Tab-separated table of C-alpha atoms in Angstrom:
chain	number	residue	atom	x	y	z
A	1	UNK	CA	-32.982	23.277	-10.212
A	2	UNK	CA	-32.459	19.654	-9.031
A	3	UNK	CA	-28.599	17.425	-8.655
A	4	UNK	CA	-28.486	13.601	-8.923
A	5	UNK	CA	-26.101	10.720	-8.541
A	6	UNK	CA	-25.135	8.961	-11.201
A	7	UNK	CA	-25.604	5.758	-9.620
A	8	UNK	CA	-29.087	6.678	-8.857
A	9	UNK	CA	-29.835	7.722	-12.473
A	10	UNK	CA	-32.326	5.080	-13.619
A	11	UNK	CA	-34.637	6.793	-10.993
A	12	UNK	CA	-33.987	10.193	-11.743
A	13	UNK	CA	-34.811	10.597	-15.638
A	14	UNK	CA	-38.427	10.446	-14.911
A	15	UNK	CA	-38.330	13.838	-12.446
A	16	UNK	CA	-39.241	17.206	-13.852
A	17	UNK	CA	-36.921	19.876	-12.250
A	18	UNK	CA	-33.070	20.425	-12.303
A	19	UNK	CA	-30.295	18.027	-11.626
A	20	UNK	CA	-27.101	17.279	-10.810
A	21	UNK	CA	-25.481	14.003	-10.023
A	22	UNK	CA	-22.651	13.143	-7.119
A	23	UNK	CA	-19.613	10.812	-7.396
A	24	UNK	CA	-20.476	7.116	-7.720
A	25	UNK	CA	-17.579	4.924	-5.518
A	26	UNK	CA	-17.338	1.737	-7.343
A	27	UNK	CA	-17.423	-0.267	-4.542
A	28	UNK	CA	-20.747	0.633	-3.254
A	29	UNK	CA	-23.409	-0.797	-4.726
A	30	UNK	CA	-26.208	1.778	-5.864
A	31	UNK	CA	-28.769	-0.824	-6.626
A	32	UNK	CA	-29.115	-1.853	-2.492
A	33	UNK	CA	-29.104	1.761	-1.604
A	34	UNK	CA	-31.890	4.311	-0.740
A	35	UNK	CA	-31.655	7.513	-2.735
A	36	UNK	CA	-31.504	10.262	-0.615
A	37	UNK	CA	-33.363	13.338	-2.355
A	38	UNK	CA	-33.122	17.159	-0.683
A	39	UNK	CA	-35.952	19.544	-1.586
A	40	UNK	CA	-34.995	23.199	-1.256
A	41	UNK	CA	-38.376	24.526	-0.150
A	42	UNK	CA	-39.613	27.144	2.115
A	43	UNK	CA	-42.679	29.060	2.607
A	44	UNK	CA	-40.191	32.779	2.613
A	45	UNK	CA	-38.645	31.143	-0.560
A	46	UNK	CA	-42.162	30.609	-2.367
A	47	UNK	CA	-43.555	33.978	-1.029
A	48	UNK	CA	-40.365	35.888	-2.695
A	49	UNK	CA	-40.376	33.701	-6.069
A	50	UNK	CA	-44.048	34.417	-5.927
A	51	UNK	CA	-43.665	38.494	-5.065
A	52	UNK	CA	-41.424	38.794	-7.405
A	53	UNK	CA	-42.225	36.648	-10.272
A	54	UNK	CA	-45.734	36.930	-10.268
A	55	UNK	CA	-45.945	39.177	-13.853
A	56	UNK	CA	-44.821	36.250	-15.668
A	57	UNK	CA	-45.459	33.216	-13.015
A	58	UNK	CA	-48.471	34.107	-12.273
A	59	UNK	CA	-49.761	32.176	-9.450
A	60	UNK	CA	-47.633	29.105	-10.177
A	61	UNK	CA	-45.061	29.167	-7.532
A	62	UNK	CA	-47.999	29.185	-5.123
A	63	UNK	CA	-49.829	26.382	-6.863
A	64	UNK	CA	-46.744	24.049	-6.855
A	65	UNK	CA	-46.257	24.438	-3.123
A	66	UNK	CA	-50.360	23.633	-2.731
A	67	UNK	CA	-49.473	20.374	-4.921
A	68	UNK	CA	-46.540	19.574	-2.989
A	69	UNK	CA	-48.308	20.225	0.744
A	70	UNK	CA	-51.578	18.556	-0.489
A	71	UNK	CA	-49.732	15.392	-2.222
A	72	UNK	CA	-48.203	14.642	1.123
A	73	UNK	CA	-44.703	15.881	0.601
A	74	UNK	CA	-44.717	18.391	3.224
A	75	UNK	CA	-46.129	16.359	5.690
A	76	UNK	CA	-44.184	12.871	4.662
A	77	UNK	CA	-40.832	13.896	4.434
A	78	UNK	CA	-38.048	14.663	6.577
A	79	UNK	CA	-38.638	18.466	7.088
A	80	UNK	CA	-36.425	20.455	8.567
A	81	UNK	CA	-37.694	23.647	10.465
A	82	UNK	CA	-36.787	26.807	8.669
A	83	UNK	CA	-35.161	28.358	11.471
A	84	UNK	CA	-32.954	25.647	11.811
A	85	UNK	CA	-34.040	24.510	14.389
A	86	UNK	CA	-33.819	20.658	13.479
A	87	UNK	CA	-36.156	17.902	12.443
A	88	UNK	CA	-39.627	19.344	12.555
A	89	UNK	CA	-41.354	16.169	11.859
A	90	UNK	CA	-40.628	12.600	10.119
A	91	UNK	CA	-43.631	11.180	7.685
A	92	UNK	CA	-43.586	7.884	5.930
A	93	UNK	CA	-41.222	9.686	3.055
A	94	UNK	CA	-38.861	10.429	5.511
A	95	UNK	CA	-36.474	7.491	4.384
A	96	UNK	CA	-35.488	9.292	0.998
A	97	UNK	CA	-36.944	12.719	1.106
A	98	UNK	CA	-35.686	15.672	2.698
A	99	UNK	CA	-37.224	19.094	2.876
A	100	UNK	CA	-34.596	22.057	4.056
A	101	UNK	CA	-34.917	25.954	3.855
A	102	UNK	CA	-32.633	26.786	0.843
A	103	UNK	CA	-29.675	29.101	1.799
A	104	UNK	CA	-29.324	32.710	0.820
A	105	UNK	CA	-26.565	33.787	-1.771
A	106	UNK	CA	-24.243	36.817	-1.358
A	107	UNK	CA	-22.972	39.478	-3.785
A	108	UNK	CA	-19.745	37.456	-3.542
A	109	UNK	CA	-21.464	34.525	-4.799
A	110	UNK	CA	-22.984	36.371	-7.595
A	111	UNK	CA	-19.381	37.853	-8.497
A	112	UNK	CA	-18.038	33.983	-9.301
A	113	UNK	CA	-20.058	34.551	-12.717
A	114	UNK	CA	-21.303	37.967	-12.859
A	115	UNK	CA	-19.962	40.870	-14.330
A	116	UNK	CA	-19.832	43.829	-11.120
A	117	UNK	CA	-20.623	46.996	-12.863
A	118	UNK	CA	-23.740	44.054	-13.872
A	119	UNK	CA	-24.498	43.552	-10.123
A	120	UNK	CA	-23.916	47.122	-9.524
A	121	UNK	CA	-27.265	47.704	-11.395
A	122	UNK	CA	-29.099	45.038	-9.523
A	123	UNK	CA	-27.903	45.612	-5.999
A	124	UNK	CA	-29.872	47.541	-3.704
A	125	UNK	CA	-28.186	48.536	-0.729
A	126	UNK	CA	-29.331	49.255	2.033
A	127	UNK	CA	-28.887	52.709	4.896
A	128	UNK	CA	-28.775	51.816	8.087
A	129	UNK	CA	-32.366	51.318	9.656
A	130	UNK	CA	-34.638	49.569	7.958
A	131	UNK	CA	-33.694	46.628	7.161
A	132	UNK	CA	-36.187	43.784	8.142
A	133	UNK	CA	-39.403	45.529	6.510
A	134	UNK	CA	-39.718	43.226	2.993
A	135	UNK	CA	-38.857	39.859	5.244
A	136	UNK	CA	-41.575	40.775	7.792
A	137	UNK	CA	-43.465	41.979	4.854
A	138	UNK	CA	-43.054	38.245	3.261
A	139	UNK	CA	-43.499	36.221	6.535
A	140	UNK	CA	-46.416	38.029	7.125
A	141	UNK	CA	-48.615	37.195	3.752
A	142	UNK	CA	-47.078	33.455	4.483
A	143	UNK	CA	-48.995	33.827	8.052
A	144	UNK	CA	-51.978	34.329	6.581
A	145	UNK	CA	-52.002	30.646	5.488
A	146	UNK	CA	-50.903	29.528	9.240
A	147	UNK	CA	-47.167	28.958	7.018
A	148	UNK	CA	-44.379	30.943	8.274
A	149	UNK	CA	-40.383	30.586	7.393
A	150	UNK	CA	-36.918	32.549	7.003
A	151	UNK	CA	-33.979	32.107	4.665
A	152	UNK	CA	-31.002	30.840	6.483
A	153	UNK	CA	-27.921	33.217	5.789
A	154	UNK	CA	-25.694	31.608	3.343
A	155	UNK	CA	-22.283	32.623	2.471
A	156	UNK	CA	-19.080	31.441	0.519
A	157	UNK	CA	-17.181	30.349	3.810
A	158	UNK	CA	-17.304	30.527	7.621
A	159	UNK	CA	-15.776	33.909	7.543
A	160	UNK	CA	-18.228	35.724	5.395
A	161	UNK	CA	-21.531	37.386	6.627
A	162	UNK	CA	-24.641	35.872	5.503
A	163	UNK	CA	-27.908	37.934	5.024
A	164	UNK	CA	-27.262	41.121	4.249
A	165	UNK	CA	-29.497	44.008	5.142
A	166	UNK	CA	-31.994	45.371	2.550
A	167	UNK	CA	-34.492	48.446	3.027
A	168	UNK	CA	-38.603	48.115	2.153
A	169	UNK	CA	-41.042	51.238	1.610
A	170	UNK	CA	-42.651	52.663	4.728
A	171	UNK	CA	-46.485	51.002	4.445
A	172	UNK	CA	-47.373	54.840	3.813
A	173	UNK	CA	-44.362	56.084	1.287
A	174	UNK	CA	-42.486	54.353	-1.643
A	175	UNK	CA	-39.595	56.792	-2.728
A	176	UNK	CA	-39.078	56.337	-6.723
A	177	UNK	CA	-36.112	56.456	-8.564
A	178	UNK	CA	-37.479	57.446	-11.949
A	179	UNK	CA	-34.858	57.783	-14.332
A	180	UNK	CA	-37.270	57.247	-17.211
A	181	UNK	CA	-35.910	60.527	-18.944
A	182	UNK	CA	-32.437	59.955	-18.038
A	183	UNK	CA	-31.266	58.820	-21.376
A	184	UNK	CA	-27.393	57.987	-20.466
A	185	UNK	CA	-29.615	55.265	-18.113
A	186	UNK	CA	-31.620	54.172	-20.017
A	187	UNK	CA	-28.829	53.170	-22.462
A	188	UNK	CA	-26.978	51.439	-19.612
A	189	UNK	CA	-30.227	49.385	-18.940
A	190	UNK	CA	-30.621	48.135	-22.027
A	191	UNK	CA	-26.903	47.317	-22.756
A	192	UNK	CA	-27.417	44.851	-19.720
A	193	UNK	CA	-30.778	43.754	-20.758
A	194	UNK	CA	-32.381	45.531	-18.055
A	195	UNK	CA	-35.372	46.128	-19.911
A	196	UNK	CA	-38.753	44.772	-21.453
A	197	UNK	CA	-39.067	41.536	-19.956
A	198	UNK	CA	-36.425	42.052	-17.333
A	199	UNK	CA	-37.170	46.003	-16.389
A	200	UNK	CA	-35.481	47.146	-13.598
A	201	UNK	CA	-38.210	48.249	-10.937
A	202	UNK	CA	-38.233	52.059	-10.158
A	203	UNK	CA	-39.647	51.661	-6.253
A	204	UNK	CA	-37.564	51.156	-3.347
A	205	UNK	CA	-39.412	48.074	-1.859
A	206	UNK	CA	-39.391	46.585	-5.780
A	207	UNK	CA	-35.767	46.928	-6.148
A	208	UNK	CA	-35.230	45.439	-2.652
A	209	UNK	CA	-37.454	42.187	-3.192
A	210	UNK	CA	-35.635	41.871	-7.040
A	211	UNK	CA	-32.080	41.667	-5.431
A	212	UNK	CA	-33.289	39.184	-2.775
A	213	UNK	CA	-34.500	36.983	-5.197
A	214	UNK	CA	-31.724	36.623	-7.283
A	215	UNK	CA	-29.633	36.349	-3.651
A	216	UNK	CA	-32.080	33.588	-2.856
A	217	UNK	CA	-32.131	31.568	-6.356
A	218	UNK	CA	-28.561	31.621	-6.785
A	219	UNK	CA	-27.955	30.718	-2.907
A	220	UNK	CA	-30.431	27.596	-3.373
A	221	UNK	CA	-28.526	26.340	-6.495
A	222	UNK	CA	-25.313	26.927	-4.991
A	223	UNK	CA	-26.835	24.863	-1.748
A	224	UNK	CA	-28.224	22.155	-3.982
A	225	UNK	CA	-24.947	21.271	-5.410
A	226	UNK	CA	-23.198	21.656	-2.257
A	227	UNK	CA	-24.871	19.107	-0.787
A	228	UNK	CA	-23.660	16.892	-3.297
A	229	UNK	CA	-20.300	17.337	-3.484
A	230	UNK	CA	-20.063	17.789	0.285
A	231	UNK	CA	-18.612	14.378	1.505
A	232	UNK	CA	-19.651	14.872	4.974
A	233	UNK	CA	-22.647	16.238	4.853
A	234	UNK	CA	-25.258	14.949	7.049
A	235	UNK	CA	-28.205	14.528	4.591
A	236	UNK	CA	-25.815	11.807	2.280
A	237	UNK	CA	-27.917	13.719	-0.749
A	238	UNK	CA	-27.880	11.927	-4.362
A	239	UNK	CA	-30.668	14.168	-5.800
A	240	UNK	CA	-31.274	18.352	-4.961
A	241	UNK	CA	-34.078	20.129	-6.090
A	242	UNK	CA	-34.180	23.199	-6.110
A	243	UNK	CA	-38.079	24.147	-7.961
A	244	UNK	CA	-37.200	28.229	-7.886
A	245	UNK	CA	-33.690	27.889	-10.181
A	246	UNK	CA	-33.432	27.250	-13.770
A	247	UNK	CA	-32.580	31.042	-14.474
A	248	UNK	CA	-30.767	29.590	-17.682
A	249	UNK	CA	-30.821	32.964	-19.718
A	250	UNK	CA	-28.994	35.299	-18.273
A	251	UNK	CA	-25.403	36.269	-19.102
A	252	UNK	CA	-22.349	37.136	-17.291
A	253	UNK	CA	-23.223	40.785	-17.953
A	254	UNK	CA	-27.253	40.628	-18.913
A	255	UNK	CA	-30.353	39.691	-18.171
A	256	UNK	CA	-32.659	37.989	-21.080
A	257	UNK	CA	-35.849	35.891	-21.210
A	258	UNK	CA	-36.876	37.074	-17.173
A	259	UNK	CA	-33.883	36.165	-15.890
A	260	UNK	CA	-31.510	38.270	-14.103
A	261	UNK	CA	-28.902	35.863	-12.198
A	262	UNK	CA	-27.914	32.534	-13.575
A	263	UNK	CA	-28.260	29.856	-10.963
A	264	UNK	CA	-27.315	27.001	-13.087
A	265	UNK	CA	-24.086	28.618	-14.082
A	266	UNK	CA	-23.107	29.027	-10.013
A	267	UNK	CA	-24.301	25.449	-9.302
A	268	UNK	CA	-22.109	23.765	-12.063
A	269	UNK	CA	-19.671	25.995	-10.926
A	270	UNK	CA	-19.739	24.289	-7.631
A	271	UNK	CA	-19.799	21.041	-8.926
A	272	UNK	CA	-16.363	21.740	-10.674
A	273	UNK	CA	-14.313	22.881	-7.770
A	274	UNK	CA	-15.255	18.948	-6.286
A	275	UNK	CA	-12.591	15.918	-7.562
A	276	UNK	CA	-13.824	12.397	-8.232
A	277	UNK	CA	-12.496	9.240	-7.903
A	278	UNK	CA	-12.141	7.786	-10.853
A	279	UNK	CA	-11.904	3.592	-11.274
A	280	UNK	CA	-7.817	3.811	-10.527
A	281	UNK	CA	-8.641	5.281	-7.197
A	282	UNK	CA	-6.737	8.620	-7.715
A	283	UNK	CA	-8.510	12.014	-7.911
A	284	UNK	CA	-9.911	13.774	-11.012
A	285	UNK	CA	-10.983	16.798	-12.029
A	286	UNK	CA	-15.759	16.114	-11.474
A	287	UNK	CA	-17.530	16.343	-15.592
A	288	UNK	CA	-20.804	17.593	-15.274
A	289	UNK	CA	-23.695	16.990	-17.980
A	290	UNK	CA	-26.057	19.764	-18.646
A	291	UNK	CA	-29.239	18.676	-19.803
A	292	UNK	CA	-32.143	21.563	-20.767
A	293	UNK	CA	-35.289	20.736	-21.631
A	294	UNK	CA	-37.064	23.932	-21.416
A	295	UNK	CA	-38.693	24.762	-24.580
A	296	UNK	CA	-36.282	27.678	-25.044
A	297	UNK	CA	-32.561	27.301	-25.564
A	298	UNK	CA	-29.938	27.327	-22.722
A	299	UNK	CA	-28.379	30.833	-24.312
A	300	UNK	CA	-26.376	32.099	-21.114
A	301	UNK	CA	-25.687	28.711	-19.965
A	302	UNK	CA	-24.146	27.297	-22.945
A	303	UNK	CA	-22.012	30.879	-23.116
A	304	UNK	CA	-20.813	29.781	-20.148
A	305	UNK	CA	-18.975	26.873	-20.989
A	306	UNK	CA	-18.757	26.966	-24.146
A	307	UNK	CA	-14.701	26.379	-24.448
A	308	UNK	CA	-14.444	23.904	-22.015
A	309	UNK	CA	-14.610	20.028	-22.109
A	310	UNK	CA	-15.379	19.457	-18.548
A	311	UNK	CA	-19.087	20.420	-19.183
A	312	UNK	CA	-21.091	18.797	-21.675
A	313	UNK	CA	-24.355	21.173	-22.621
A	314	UNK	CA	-27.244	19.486	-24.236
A	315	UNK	CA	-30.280	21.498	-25.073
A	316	UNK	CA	-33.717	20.371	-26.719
A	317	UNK	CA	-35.301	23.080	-27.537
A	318	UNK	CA	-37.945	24.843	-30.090
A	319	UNK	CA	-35.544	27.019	-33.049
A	320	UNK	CA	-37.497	28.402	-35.061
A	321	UNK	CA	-37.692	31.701	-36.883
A	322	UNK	CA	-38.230	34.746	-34.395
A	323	UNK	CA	-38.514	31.885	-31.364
A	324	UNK	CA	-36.545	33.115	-28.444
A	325	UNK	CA	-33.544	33.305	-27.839
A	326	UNK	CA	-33.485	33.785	-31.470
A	327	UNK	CA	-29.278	34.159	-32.128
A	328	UNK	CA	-28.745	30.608	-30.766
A	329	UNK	CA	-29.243	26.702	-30.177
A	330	UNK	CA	-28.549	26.212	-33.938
A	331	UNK	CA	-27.336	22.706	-34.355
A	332	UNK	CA	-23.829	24.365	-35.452
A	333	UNK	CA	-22.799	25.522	-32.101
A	334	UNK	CA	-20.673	22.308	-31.450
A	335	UNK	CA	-18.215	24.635	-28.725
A	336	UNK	CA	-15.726	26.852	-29.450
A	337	UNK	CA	-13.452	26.228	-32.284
A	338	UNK	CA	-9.494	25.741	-31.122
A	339	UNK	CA	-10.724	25.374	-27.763
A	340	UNK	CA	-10.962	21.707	-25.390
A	341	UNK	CA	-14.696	22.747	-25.812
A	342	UNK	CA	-15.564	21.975	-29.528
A	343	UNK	CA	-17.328	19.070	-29.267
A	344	UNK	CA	-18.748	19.488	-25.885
A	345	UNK	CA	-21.977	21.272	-27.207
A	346	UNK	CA	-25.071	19.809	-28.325
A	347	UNK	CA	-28.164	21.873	-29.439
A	348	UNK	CA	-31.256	19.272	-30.659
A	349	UNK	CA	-34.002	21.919	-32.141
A	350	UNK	CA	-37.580	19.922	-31.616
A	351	UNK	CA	-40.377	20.224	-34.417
A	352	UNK	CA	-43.115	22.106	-33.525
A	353	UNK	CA	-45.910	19.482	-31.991
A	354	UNK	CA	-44.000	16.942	-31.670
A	355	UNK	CA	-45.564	13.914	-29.473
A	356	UNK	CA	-45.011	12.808	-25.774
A	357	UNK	CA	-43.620	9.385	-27.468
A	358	UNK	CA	-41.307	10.955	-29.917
A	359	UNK	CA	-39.767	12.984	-27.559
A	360	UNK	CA	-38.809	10.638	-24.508
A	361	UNK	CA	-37.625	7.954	-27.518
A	362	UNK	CA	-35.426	11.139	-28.274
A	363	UNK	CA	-34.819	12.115	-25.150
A	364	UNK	CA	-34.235	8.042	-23.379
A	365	UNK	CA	-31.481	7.568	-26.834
A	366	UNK	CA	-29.470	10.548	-26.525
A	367	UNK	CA	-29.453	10.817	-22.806
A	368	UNK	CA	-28.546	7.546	-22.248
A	369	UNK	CA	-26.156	7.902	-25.186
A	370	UNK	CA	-24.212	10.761	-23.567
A	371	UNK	CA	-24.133	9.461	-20.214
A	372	UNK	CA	-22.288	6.976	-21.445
A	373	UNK	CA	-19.780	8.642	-23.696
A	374	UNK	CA	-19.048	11.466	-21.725
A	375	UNK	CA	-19.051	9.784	-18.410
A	376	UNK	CA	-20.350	12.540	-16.213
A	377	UNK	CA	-19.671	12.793	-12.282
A	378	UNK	CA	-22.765	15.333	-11.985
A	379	UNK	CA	-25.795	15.527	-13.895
A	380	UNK	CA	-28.034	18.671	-14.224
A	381	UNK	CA	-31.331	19.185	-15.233
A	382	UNK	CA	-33.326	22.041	-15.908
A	383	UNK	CA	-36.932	21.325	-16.673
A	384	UNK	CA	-39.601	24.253	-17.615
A	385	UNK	CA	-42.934	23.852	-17.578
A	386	UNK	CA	-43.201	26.075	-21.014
A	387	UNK	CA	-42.939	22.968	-22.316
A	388	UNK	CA	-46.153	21.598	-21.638
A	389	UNK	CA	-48.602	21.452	-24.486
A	390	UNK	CA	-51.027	24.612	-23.759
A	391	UNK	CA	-48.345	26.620	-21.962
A	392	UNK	CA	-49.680	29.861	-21.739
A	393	UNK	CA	-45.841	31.141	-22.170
A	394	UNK	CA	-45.527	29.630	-25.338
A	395	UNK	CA	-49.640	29.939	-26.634
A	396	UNK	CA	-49.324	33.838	-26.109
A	397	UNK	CA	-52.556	33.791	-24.314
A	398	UNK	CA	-50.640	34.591	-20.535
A	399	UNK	CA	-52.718	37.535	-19.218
C-alpha cells in the first residue's frame, strides 16, 4: 500500500502499489519541489510476508525485494537501519527516496476496524517464555542472504506497548490444536471466513507467524499514512509505499480472498482523523480517494465506507459470473441509500482482455475526472499484480 500528495500527483499515477496523498498548502508551489517518497521495506518484513504468504505468493515477495536491491533502490536511497539506528547509508536516490523498517501494529490497532470476538480467533497469545523463537527464526533465514532486520514496535500512542510477545514451536515439537472434529468450531470458522483460502493454521508456530503478519501489514499501512498526515515528521513524505498491504478483502468480522486484516481500511482511517486547510485558510475535515485496481473488487473496503461522503471508493475490476468476490462491484452500488454516502461509490467492471491502451485512456479520464470533482486531500492506491496479463492467480495455472 502506497500514500501520495496531491500536489505531487502528475508523478504518482504512473506507480504500481498503494497510495495516499497529503495536504497541498496553496502557497507552496509543488512544481519547484522534490517529492519525498518513503518505502516501508525490511528484510524481517519480506521474510514474514514471504513465511506466511508463500501458498498463494509463492516466491514473489522475495523476488520483488531481489528487483528492488538489484535495481539500485536499496543501495541508492536514503535507508534507514532497521534497528533504528539512523541513516545507514545515502545513494544517489537519496534526494527523494526513503527506505524505513515499517512499524508493527497492535491488537488495539486492529480493534479501530475489527470486530474482537474476530481478533479473538486470530490472536495467538503468548505464556510467558518463549517469546523470541519465530523472530530469531525469521532473522535467521534473512542471514542466510548476509540481510538481517527487526520490526520496530509500533503502537497507537506513547503510552502503549509495542511488540508484543508471541510463542514459536520448539525446533523438535509443534503442539497442534486440531479441532478438525469439533463441529461447534468449525462453524465459528467459517462464519468468519476462516476457512478455504483463509484456513486458520492448526500449529503453534503457524498461528504465531499468521497473527504477526496481520500485526505487521496493518502496522505498515497505519505507518504509511502517518507519515503523511504527520506535520512534523522528519521525512516531509508526499508518497508511502507500503508493497506488503493491499489486504482489501477482508471485513470487519471476516476474512475473504487471503486476507485476514484490512490494512487499507486502518490507513484511510488514519488519514481521516488529520484536518486540511482548505483555500479560506480554516481547518476541514481530510477526503480521501480510494482507487483499486486489482483485478478483483474492493469488497471489504467499499463495506467500509460505504455511507459516508468523506471517502470516495473507485474500483476497476473484472465482474463477471462466478468471478470473485462474486456478491459485489456491480455498477449499482452507488453508496448507501439515505446516507451522505450515496454517490460516493464507483464500481467500473473491465471486459475481459481488454488492452494496455484502453485501460489507462479509462483509467487517465476517470481518475483525473474524480480528482477533480471530489477534491481529495489523500489519495490511495491499491495495485495487484493479478492484474497482469498471464497472472497465474487469475489463469488458474498457480501450483
Amino acid at each position: 500500500m502506497s500514500l501520495l500528495d496531491n500536489g505531487a500527483f502528475a508523478a504518482k499515477e504512473s506507480s504500481r502499489h498503494q497510495y495516499a496523498i497529503k495536504p497541498v498548502i496553496t502557497n507552496q508551489t509543488t512544481s519547484n519541489k522534490q517529492i519525498q517518497v518513503v518505502l516501508l521495506q525490511s528484510q524481517q518484513y519480506t521474510q514474514i510476508l514471504y513465511q506466511t504468504m508463500k501458498h498463494i505468493h509463492q516466491d514473489r515477495d522475495l523476488l520483488l525485494d531481489a528487483l528492488l536491491k538489484w535495481c539500485g533502490f536499496f543501495h541508492g536511497a536514503n535507508t534507514i537501519d532497521d534497528r533504528g539506528g539512523g541513516n545507514a547509508k545515502r545513494g544517489a536516490l537519496a534526494a527523494f527516496l526513503t527506505i524505513l523498517p515499517p512499524k508493527l501494529g497492535t491488537r488495539a490497532l486492529l480493534e479501530l476496524f475489527h470486530d474482537g470476538n474476530y481478533l479473538d480467533l486470530l490472536e495467538f497469545p503468548s505464556p510467558s517464555g518463549g517469546s523470541r523463537e519465530i523472530e530469531t527464526k525469521a532473522v535467521a533465514t534473512v542471514k542466510g542472504n548476509d540481510l538481517e532486520g527487526d520490526l520496530a514496535p509500533f503502537s497507537l500512542n506513547d503510552d502503549e506497548e509495542g511488540e508484543q510477545d508471541i510463542l514459536s514451536p520448539n525446533e523438535t515439537e509443534i503442539q497442534t490444536r486440531d479441532s478438525s472434529n469439533d463441529a461447534l468450531m468449525q462453524k465459528l470458522l467459517a462464519e468468519h471466513g476462516l476457512e478455504d483460502d483463509c484456513p486458520l493454521p492448526t500449529d503453534d508456530y503457524s498461528r504465531a507467524l499468521l497473527w504477526k503478519y496481520c500485526l505487521s501489514v496493518a502496522g505498515a499501512s497505519w505507518h504509511a499514512a502517518s507519515l503523511l498526515v504527520e506535520s512534523e515528521n522528519e521525512h516531509h513524505t508526499d508518497v508511502a509505499i507500503n508493497w506488503g498491504g493491499g489486504r482489501h478483502h477482508a471485513h470487519a468480522d471476516k476474512a475473504g480472498g487471503f486476507c485476514y486484516v484490512n490494512d487499507i481500511v486502518l490507513a484511510i482511517k488514519r488519514l481521516l482523523q488529520s484536518q486540511s486547510v482548505d483555500e479560506a485558510g480554516t481547518l476541514a475535515s481530510s477526503r480521501v480517494l480510494y482507487i483499486d485496481i486489482d483485478i478483483h473488487h474492493c469488497d471489504g473496503v467499499q463495506q467500509a465506507f460505504y455511507s459516508t461522503d468523506r471517502v470516495m471508493t473507485a474500483s476497476f475490476h473484472r465482474n463477471s459470473p462466478g468471478f470473485f468476490p462474486a456478491t459485489s462491484g456491480f455498477v449499482r452500488e452507488k453508496g448507501e441509500i439515505d446516507t451522505a454516502g450515496f454517490g460516493y461509490n464507483l464500481n467500473v467492471p473491465l471486459p475481459t482482455g481488454i488492452d494496455d491502451v484502453t485501460f489507462i485512456r479509462m483509467y487517465r479520464k476517470m481518475l483525473f475526472g474524480l480528482v477533480n470533482s471530489f477534491d481529495p486531500n489523500f489519495i490511495v492506491l491499491c495495485v495487484g499484480a493479478d492484474g497482469l496479463e498471464g497472472d497465474a492467480l487469475v489463469t488458474g495455472k498457480l501450483h
